[in-house]
XYZ file of C-alpha atoms in Angstrom:
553
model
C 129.110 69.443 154.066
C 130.777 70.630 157.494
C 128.806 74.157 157.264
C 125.563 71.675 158.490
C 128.005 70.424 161.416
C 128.520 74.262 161.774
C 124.861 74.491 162.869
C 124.523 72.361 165.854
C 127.420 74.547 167.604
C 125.287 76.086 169.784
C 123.224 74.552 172.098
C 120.070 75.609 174.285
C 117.219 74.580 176.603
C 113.613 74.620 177.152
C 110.815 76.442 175.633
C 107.506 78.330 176.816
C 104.448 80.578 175.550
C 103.896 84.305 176.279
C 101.493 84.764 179.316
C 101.048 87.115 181.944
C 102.535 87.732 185.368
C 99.114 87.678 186.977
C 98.349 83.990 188.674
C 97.013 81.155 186.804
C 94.642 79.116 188.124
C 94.105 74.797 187.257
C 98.003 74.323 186.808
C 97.085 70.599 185.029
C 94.854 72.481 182.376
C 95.260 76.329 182.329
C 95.088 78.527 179.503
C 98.050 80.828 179.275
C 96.935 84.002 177.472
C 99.018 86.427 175.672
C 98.828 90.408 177.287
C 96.477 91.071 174.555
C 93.507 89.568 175.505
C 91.803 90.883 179.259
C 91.235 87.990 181.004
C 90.144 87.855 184.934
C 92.260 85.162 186.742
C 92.091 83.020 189.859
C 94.523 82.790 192.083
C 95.327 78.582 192.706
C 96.966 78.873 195.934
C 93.643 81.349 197.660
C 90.841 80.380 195.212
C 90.318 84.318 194.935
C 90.388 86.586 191.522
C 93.499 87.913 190.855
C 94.221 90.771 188.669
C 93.973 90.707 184.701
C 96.416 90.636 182.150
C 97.429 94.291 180.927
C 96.450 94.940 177.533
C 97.884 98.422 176.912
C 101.206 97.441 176.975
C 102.740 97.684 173.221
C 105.069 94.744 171.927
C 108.594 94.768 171.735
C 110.532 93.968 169.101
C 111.596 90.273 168.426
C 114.944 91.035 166.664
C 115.671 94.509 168.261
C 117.737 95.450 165.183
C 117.984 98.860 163.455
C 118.586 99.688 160.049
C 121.800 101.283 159.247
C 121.040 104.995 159.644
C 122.575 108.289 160.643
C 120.982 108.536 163.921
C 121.708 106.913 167.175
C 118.931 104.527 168.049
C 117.898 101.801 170.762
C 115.349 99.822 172.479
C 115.342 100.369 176.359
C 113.547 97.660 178.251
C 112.321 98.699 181.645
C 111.272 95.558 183.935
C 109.416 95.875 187.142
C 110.587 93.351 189.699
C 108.537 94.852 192.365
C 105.374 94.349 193.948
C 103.730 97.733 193.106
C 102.944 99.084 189.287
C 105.660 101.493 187.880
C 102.942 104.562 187.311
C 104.084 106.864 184.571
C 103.578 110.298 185.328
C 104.756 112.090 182.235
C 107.256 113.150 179.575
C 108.508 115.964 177.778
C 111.186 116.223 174.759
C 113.320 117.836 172.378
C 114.270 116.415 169.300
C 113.197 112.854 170.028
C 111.833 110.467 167.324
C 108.748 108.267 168.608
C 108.907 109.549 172.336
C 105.438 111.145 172.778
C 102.955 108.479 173.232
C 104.870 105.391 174.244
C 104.944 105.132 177.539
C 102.622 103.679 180.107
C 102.293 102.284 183.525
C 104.159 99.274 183.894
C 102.266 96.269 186.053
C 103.860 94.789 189.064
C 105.981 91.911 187.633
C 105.827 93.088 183.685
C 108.327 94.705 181.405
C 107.773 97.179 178.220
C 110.058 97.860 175.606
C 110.538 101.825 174.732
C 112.120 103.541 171.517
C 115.779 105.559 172.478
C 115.851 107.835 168.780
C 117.646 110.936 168.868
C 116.575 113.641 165.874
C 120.258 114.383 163.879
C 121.121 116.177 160.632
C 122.625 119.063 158.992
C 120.269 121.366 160.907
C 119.814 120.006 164.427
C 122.197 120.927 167.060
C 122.938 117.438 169.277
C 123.349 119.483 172.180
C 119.969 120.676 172.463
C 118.095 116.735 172.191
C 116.724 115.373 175.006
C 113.680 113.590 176.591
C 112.639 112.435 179.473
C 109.656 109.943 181.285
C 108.765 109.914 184.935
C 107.382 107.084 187.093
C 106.216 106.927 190.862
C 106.286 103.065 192.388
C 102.475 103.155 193.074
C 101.856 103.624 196.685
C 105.170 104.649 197.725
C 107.034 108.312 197.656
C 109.293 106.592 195.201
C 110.577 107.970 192.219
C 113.094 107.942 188.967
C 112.930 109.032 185.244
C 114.286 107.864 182.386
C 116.173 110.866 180.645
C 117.973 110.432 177.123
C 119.873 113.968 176.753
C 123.720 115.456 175.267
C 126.601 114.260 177.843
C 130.097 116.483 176.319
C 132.309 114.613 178.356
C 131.179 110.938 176.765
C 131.122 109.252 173.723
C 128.713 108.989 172.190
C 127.672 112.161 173.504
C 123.789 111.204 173.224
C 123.160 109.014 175.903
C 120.702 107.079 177.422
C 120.160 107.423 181.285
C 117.889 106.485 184.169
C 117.928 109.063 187.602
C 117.905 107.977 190.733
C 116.542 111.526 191.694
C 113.467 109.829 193.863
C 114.744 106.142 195.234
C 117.721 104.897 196.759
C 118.713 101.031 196.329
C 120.826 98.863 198.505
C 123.273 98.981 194.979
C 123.300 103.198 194.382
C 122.036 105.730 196.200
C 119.772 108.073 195.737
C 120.488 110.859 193.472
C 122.787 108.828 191.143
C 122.561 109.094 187.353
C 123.497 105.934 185.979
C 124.145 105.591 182.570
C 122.999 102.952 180.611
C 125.794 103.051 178.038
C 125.117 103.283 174.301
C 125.561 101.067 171.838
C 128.284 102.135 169.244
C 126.985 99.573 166.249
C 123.993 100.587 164.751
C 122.188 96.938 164.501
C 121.355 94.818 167.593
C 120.620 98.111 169.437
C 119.468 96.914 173.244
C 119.694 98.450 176.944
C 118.226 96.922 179.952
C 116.802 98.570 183.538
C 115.429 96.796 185.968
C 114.373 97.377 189.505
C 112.856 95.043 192.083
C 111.837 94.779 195.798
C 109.944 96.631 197.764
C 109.599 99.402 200.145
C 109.678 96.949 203.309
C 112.440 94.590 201.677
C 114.192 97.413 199.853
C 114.852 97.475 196.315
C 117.936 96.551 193.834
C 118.389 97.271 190.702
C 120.782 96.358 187.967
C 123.054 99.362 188.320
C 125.080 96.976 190.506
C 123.869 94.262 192.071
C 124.901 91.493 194.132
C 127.822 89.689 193.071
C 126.505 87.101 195.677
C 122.731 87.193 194.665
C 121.422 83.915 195.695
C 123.015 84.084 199.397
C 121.745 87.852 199.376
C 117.895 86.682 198.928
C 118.412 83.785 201.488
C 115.769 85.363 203.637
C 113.322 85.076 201.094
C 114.569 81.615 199.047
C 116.289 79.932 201.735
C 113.554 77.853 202.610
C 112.886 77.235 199.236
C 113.596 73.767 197.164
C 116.398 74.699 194.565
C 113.469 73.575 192.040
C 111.985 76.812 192.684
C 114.920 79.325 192.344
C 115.893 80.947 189.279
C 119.501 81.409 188.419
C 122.183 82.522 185.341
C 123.450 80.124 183.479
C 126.410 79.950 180.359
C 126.340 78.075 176.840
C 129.620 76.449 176.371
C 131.008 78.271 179.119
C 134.779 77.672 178.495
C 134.469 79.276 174.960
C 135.434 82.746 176.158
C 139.158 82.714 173.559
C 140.023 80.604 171.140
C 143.417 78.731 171.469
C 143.477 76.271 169.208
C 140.826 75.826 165.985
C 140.240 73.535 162.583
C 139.975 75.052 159.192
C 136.447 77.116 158.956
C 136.165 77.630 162.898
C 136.557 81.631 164.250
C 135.506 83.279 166.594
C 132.695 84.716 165.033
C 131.027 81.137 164.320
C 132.599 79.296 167.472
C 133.230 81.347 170.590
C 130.205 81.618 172.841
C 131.565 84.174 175.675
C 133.554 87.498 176.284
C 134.144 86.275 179.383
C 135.740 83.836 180.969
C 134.537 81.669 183.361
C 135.735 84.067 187.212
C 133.891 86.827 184.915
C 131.204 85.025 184.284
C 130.494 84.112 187.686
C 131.333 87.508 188.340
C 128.096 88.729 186.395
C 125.915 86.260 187.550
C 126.243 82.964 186.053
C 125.490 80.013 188.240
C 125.161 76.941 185.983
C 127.761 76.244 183.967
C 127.967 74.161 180.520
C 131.708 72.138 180.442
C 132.539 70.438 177.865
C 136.099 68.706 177.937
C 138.548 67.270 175.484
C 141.911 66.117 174.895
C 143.828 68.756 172.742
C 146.883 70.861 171.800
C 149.192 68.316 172.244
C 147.277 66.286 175.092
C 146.628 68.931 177.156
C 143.069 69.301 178.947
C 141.064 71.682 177.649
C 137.242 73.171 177.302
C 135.978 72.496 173.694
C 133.106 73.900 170.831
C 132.951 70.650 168.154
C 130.849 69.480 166.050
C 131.925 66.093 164.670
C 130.651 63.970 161.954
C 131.676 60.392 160.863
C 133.759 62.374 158.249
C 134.810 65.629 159.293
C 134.965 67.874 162.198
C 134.946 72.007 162.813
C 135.798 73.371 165.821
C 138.358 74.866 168.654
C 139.662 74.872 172.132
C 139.005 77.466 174.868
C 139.873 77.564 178.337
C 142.370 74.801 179.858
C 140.749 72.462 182.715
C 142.750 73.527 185.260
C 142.584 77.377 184.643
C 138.597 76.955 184.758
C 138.728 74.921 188.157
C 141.266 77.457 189.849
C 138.757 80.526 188.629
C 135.973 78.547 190.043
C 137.918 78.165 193.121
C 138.826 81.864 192.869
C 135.570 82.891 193.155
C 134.327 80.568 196.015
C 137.174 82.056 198.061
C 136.280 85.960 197.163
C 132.567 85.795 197.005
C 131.682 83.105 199.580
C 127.722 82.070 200.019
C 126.723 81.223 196.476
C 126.124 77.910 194.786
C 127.371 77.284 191.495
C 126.480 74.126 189.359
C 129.092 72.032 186.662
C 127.139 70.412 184.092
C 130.767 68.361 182.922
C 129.504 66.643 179.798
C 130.577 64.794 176.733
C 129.166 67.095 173.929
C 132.904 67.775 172.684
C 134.443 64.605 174.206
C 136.940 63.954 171.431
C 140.665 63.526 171.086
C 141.437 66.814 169.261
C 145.262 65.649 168.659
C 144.718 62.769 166.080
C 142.375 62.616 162.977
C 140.963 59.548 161.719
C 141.539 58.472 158.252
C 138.039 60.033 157.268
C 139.332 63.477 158.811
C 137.421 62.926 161.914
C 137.952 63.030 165.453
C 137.268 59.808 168.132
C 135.910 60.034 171.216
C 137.317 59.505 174.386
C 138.524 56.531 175.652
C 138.192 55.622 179.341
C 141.674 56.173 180.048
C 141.886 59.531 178.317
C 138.477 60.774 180.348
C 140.262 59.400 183.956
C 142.168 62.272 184.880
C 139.983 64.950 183.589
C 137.107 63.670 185.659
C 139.451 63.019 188.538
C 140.935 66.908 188.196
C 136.903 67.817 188.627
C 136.480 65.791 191.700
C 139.451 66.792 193.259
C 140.017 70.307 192.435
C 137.031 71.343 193.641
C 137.831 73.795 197.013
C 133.926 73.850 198.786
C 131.832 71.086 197.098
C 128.574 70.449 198.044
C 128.910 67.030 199.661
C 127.398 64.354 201.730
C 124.306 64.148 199.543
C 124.272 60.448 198.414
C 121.414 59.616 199.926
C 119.167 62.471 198.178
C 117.133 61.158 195.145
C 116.989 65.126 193.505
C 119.538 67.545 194.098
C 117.346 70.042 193.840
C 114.916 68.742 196.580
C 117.544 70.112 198.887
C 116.557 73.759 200.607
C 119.080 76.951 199.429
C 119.537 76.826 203.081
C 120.512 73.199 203.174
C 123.015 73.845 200.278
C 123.997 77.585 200.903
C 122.780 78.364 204.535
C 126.333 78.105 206.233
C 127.827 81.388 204.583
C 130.400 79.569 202.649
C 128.657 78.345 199.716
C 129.522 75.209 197.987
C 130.162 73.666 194.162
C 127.610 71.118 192.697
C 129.352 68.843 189.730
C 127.249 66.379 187.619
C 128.848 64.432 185.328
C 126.787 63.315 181.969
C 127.639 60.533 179.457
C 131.123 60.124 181.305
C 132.564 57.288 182.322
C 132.744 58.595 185.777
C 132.120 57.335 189.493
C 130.086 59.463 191.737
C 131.494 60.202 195.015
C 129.383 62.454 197.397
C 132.105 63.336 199.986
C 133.413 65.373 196.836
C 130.096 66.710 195.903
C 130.780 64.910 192.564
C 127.348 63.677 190.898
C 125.830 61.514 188.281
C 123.554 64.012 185.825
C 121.176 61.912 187.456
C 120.643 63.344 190.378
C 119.318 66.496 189.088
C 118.257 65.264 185.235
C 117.752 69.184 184.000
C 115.350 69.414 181.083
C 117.629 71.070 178.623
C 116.380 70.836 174.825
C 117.375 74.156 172.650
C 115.733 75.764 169.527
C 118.625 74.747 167.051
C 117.397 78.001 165.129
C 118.901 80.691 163.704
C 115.123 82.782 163.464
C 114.775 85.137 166.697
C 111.174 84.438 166.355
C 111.067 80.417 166.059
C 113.654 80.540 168.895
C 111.749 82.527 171.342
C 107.967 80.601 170.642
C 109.608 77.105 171.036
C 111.561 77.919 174.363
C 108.511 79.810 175.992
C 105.928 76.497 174.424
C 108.370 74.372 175.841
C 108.311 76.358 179.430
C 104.829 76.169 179.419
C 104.470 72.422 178.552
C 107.101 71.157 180.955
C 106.803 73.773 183.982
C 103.471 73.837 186.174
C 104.406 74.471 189.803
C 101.713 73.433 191.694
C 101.019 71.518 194.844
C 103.949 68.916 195.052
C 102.188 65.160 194.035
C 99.539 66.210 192.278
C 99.107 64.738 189.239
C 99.593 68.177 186.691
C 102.146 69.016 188.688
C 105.657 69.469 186.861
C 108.651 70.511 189.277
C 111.828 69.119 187.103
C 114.350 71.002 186.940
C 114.501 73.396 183.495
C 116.614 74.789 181.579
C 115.839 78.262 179.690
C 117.873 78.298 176.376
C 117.848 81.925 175.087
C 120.631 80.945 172.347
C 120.563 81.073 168.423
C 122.121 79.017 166.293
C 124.411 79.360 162.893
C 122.084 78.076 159.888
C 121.298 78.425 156.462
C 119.433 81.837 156.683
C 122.702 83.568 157.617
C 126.172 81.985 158.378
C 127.699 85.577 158.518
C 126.239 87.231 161.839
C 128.494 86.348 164.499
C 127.362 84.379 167.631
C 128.592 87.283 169.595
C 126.243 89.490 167.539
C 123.012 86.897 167.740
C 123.408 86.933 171.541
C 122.796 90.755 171.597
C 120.211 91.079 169.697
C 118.521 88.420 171.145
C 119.010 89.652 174.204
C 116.337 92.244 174.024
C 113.536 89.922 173.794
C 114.748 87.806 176.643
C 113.743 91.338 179.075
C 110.034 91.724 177.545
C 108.945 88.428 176.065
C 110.208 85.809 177.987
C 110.122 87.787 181.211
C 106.564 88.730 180.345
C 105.975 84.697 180.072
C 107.216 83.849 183.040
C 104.697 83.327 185.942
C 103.923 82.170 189.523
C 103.184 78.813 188.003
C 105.369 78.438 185.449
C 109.520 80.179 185.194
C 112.944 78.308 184.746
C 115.364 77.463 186.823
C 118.220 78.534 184.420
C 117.986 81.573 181.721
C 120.816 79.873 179.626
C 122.265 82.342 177.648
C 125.575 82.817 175.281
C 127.866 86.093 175.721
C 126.695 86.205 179.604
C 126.961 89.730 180.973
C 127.007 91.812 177.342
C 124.613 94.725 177.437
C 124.613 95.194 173.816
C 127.364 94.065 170.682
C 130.753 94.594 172.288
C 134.054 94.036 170.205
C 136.000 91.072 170.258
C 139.456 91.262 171.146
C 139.365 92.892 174.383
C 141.002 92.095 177.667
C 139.687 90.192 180.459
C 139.406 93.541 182.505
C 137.783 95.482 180.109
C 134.905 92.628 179.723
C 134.478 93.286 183.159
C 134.282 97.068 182.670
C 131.785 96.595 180.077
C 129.375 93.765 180.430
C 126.808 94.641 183.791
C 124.619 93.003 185.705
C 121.195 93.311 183.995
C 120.768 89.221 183.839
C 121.372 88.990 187.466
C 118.691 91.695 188.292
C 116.386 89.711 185.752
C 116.926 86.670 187.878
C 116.611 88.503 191.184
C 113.179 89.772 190.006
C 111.720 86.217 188.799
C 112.837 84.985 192.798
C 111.726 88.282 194.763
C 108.759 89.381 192.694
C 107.452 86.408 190.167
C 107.945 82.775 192.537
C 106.872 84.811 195.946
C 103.281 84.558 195.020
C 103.313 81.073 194.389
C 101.989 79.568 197.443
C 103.868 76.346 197.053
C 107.414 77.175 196.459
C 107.837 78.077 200.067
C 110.308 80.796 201.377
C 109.394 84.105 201.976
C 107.447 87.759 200.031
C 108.811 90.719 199.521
């Protein structure tokens, strides 16, 4: 029965409920409420009320998928990373499905989920659709408008665009159109926005920004414990081309990014999910298995070495950022030899020696010296990042390895990330047990207290291959699940309670992209909308939790 090995492929983190931005009081026993019922809340940190959940804000979809039609369709997520409400101010349209009487005024630190549907048919002329919605940043001159209208010289020619016409960022200036792109398959529909800042920090959005985030927002997180800062993080991270498989692996049930691992850090990723083995005739490589006492399904990515030079790459071009290795033994096996029951065996201690070694000491700027720190991430961004040059964390789990410091080369141990995923294949059952999982293991309050939970957490927005469909690609899961990651889980994130890691598959993708493409046309194609996500949750969503330290914006 390998198809049941086929489901534990991919892997994912921890889980939390849907509750509101606003601040939740009583960390060891609060009541997280959904945006549907008003509630008044008290801020922990000042003891005062703090604003109420908003209720007029409709749901978005948990599978953003549409039905095969003729008409170009999509869900548009807008999320407000800023400290003032996004105030709509009106729309108007022509030959729009659904756009009268969607929009609203988007809280400080929310999201909403909007309907992109274009009227077509025999009798409508393309050229003459269009709609658009305005917003003001409350209490600012600050404007844009989201304007869906006929472009001749793209394709599609219906596209879906937000204007700069009011607000310039530090990542486009003002009086840019920016196209959001549109999606050319017709299920899995999603496009992202997102803005945050504010009119005395200035504003980014995810147009383009930062390729070094986290040293960018050093004046705000640099005083802050890494166990308060949010990052990007990749599933299987090696897994961006297949170079080597078993009978029943493709890349449709086995490879987990379009990029590889310089592109991935590229759009944002910061943690990163190794996993080693010995393969295509004893070479090194990065690895998706899964492995029973009698069988085993699976391929080889990326090469050792090429991932450690593109990490090195990176360090050298984009200097000030931390990046974390999670080097593990989920794929630990020696690829080259079968057992008599068609299996693979795992790693010996010989065979793991020089991989481990090539990790300790082909690291350029490692973040060393640290042996005497119980938790990793007790250590300051400044402490870690503060120098401008930026530095490599690698922890090594279940690997016969021997920590060495001067190397910045770790036992798992030293950060122990809570990392437990979904193992679903249902959008729905994925999403309630990583945000219940969130909530139960997450409760930032005053450091020491008893209800207090600071570990470090892993976010696992990935699906999994299972029995309710084996025929949707990874590639195409990611997408779609995607769209819920930008309303539901950014919606349940709070003050009190967000992840360290959004741990994602197919890191960078915008919507379902084709496989097959080059290395430079990933990078043409994928954006930065999960590196504006985690921008917001540091600038607009941990800022107003008085015990994370750093600075507002």
């Amino acid at each position: 029965m390998w198809l049941f090995a086929l489901i534990s492929f991919c892997r994912a983190s921890p889980l939390s409920i849907s509750v509101s931005r606003s601040l939740h009081g009583n960390i060891p026993n609060s009541t997280f409420s959904t945006r549907a019922v008003a509630l008044q809340l008290v801020d922990v940190c000042t003891g005062q009320p703090s604003n109420t959940n908003p209720t007029n804000i409709p749901p978005g979809e948990i599978k953003a998928q549409k039905a095969l039609t003729d008409t170009q369709a999509a869900y548009l997520t807008i999320v407000n990373g800023c400290n003032q409400d996004f105030e709509f101010l009106g729309a108007n349209q022509w030959q729009m499905r659904n756009w009268d009487g969607q929009w609203v005024t988007i809280p400080a630190g929310e999201s909403a989920q909007f309907d992109i549907n274009f009227v077509q048919g025999l009798f409508t002329k393309d050229s003459d659709t269009g709609g658009e919605a305005y917003f003001r940043i409350k209490n600012t001159d600050k404007r844009f408008h989201i304007s869906a209208d006929y472009v001749s010289s793209m394709s599609p020619k219906l596209r879906a665009r937000i204007s700069y016409d009011g607000i310039g960022t530090k990542d486009t200036t003002q009086g840019t159109m920016f196209d959001l792109g549109f999606p050319t398959k017709r299920n899995g529909n999603t496009l992202q926005w997102v803005l945050t800042g504010s009119d005395s920090y200035g504003y980014w959005s995810s147009a383009n920004p930062p390729v070094t985030y986290l040293h960018s927002m050093l004046n705000v997180i640099g005083e802050r414990k890494l166990k308060y800062v949010t990052m990007i993080g990749s599933h299987d991270a090696g897994m961006s081309e297949i170079d080597g498989s078993t009978a029943f692996s493709t890349w449709q049930n086995t490879q987990t990014q379009w990029l590889d691992v310089y592109g991935q850090l590229v759009r944002g990723s910061r943690w990163f999910d190794i996993r080693p083995c010995l393969g295509n005739s004893g070479k090194h490589m990065t690895c998706h298995y899964s492995v029973s006492s009698n069988g085993a399904v699976g391929s080889n990515g990326l090469e050792v070495d090429e991932v450690i030079a593109q990490i090195n790459r990176f360090m050298d071009e984009s200097p000030g950022e931390l990046v974390i290795i999670d080097l593990n033994n989920e794929s630990g096996f020696d690829t080259d030899r079968r057992t008599p029951e068609q299996s693979y065996n795992r790693l010996t201690d010989d065979q793991w020696r020089p991989i481990w070694e090539k990790w300790r000491d082909g690291i350029k700027k490692p973040c060393k010296g640290f042996d005497s720190v119980a938790r990793l991430d007790d250590l300051t961004m400044n402490t870690l990042i503060g120098d401008g040059q930026g530095c490599v964390i690698t922890l090594f789990r279940s690997i016969p390895a021997t920590e060495d410091a001067s190397k910045g080369f770790y036992s798992y141990g030293k950060l122990s990330a809570y990392n437990s995923y979904a193992n679903t294949d249902e959008y729905e059952k994925m999403r309630t047990d990583q945000l219940s999982k969130l909530q139960q293991n997450r409760k930032l309050g005053k450091e020491g207290d008893s209800g207090t939970k600071d570990g470090f957490f892993l976010l696992s927005w990935t699906m999994t291959l299972g029995v309710n469909d084996i025929v949707t690609p990874l590639a195409d899961r990611a997408a779609i699940a995607q769209s819920s990651l930008f309303w539901s889980a950014y919606l349940a994130f709070t003050p009190y309670s967000y992840p360290n890691v959004i741990y994602v598959d197919f890191v960078g993708q915008p919507y379902l992209l084709d496989q097959g493409k080059s290395q430079a046309d990933y990078l043409k194609q994928t954006g930065g909308h999960l590196t504006a996500l985690a921008m917001a949750v540091n600038l607009q969503i941990a800022s107003q939790n008085c015990y994370v330290g750093g600075g507002k914006i």
